[in-house]
């Protein structure tokens, strides 16, 4: 149990006095140190971290190989930007080229998820010379103006921010559990494509659409896994009209779902793929990858960045990806994810307020419902608070905040997974 909180209170008071309070913090914990699956606060309390800083520290906090790579690189070269080439930038791009599925062989390094989404959209617009973008309901792509415009997981993120970039049209994401036909997933996918037909017939000519942008699994929108037929059908529709398919793997990449990238579960190729979060175990780095045949049409200097591909972040990425590969952490995510979801589905049998347990690998969502089956934020909030009382950090997501998401490190041990399940058993009691 959490004991003292004296220093925590002091720091939170100081935070209030100096930090722009638009930055919401999800738990009243002042972290001091991280190691593996645990965070330690300034009062010495220890927390099992099932958030990994929102899906970032995929190989655990302060993995020794990442720490070593960062230390070594920081002593050698911290920054040059585009004033010179540098070795770690090139090695990171070679590695991303190697692990990116399909024919994606041209890499641009940036700093954050939003920044790589911006780059992907700019590339798609430039190479197609078309203005329109189609996104999907429940999506989250970031906080910049373009990314806000593309985000539909909650109005809250873009309320009062109009005008936003125009020519964005939204189609329904096949969210089977909350659909009109929850027992017929294919009918839900059919409905998405019927609505895309409506868009193309009544809102925008498909020849004016540069790109579809889609998350392979909705992240912030509720950890929603679409039926397997959705993305192949979207790929076919994109091909029919010469539309770029942008797959946003910012949250689902780097072993999280049981493959290096979630799209690899399906026989689908992206034209452009975005990645960030789990790329460098916590160092700020992101990338968008595409095909050289496309990026060669984009003249040098049309896009750029000062900090993107910083040598220290690249060194961390190379170390982190090596650990994911050498320790077979994607397979570990599949195995542990299946075990945890099986246990959670069993738990849900005695918890009528857990409407669905879903996910892929270690991207696991529990959707909470009220007595009428409606989305219940009340339940989610209660579970998050009870987990915190039991020294475990979890996050919520979903349009109404009705989903608990579990995003542990892929290095979570069997006993840590058991401990997490025990805490969830307590936290979900009526
Ligand atoms: N895309 C997806 C799928 C995300 O989940 C996020 C962040 O949660 C982003 C983009 C934006 O990333 P960032 O917060 O690093 O800008």
Coordinates of C-alpha atoms and ligand atoms in Angstrom, one line a residue, residues 54 111-117 140-144 147 215 217 219-220 248-252 274 276-277 286 405, ligand 1:
X54 CA 1.5 5.7 -22.6
X111 CA 10.4 13.8 -32.5
X112 CA 6.9 12.9 -31.6
X113 CA 3.8 11.1 -32.8
X114 CA 2.1 14.2 -34.0
X115 CA 5.1 15.4 -35.9
X116 CA 5.4 12.1 -37.8
X117 CA 1.7 12.2 -38.6
X140 CA -6.4 9.9 -32.2
X141 CA -3.5 11.3 -34.2
X142 CA -2.0 14.0 -32.0
X143 CA -2.4 17.6 -30.8
X144 CA -1.1 19.9 -33.6
X147 CA -3.6 16.2 -36.0
X215 CA -4.8 3.2 -36.7
X217 CA -6.1 -0.8 -33.5
X219 CA -5.7 3.5 -29.2
X220 CA -7.0 6.6 -27.4
X248 CA -0.6 5.1 -37.9
X249 CA 1.4 2.7 -35.8
X250 CA 2.4 5.3 -33.2
X251 CA 0.8 3.3 -30.3
X252 CA 0.7 -0.2 -31.8
X274 CA 4.0 6.4 -38.8
X276 CA 6.8 6.7 -32.4
X277 CA 6.2 5.8 -28.7
X286 CA 9.5 9.1 -34.2
X405 CA -6.2 0.0 -21.1
Ligands
LIG1 N1 -1.0 8.7 -33.2 C1 -1.4 7.8 -32.3 C2 -2.1 6.5 -32.8 C3 -1.3 8.0 -30.9 O1 -1.7 7.1 -30.0 C4 -0.7 9.2 -30.5 C5 -0.6 9.6 -29.1 O2 -1.1 9.0 -28.2 C6 -0.3 10.1 -31.5 C7 -0.4 9.8 -32.8 C8 0.4 11.5 -31.1 O3 1.6 11.2 -30.5 P1 2.4 12.3 -29.6 O4 1.6 12.5 -28.4 O5 3.7 11.8 -29.4 O6 2.4 13.6 -30.5

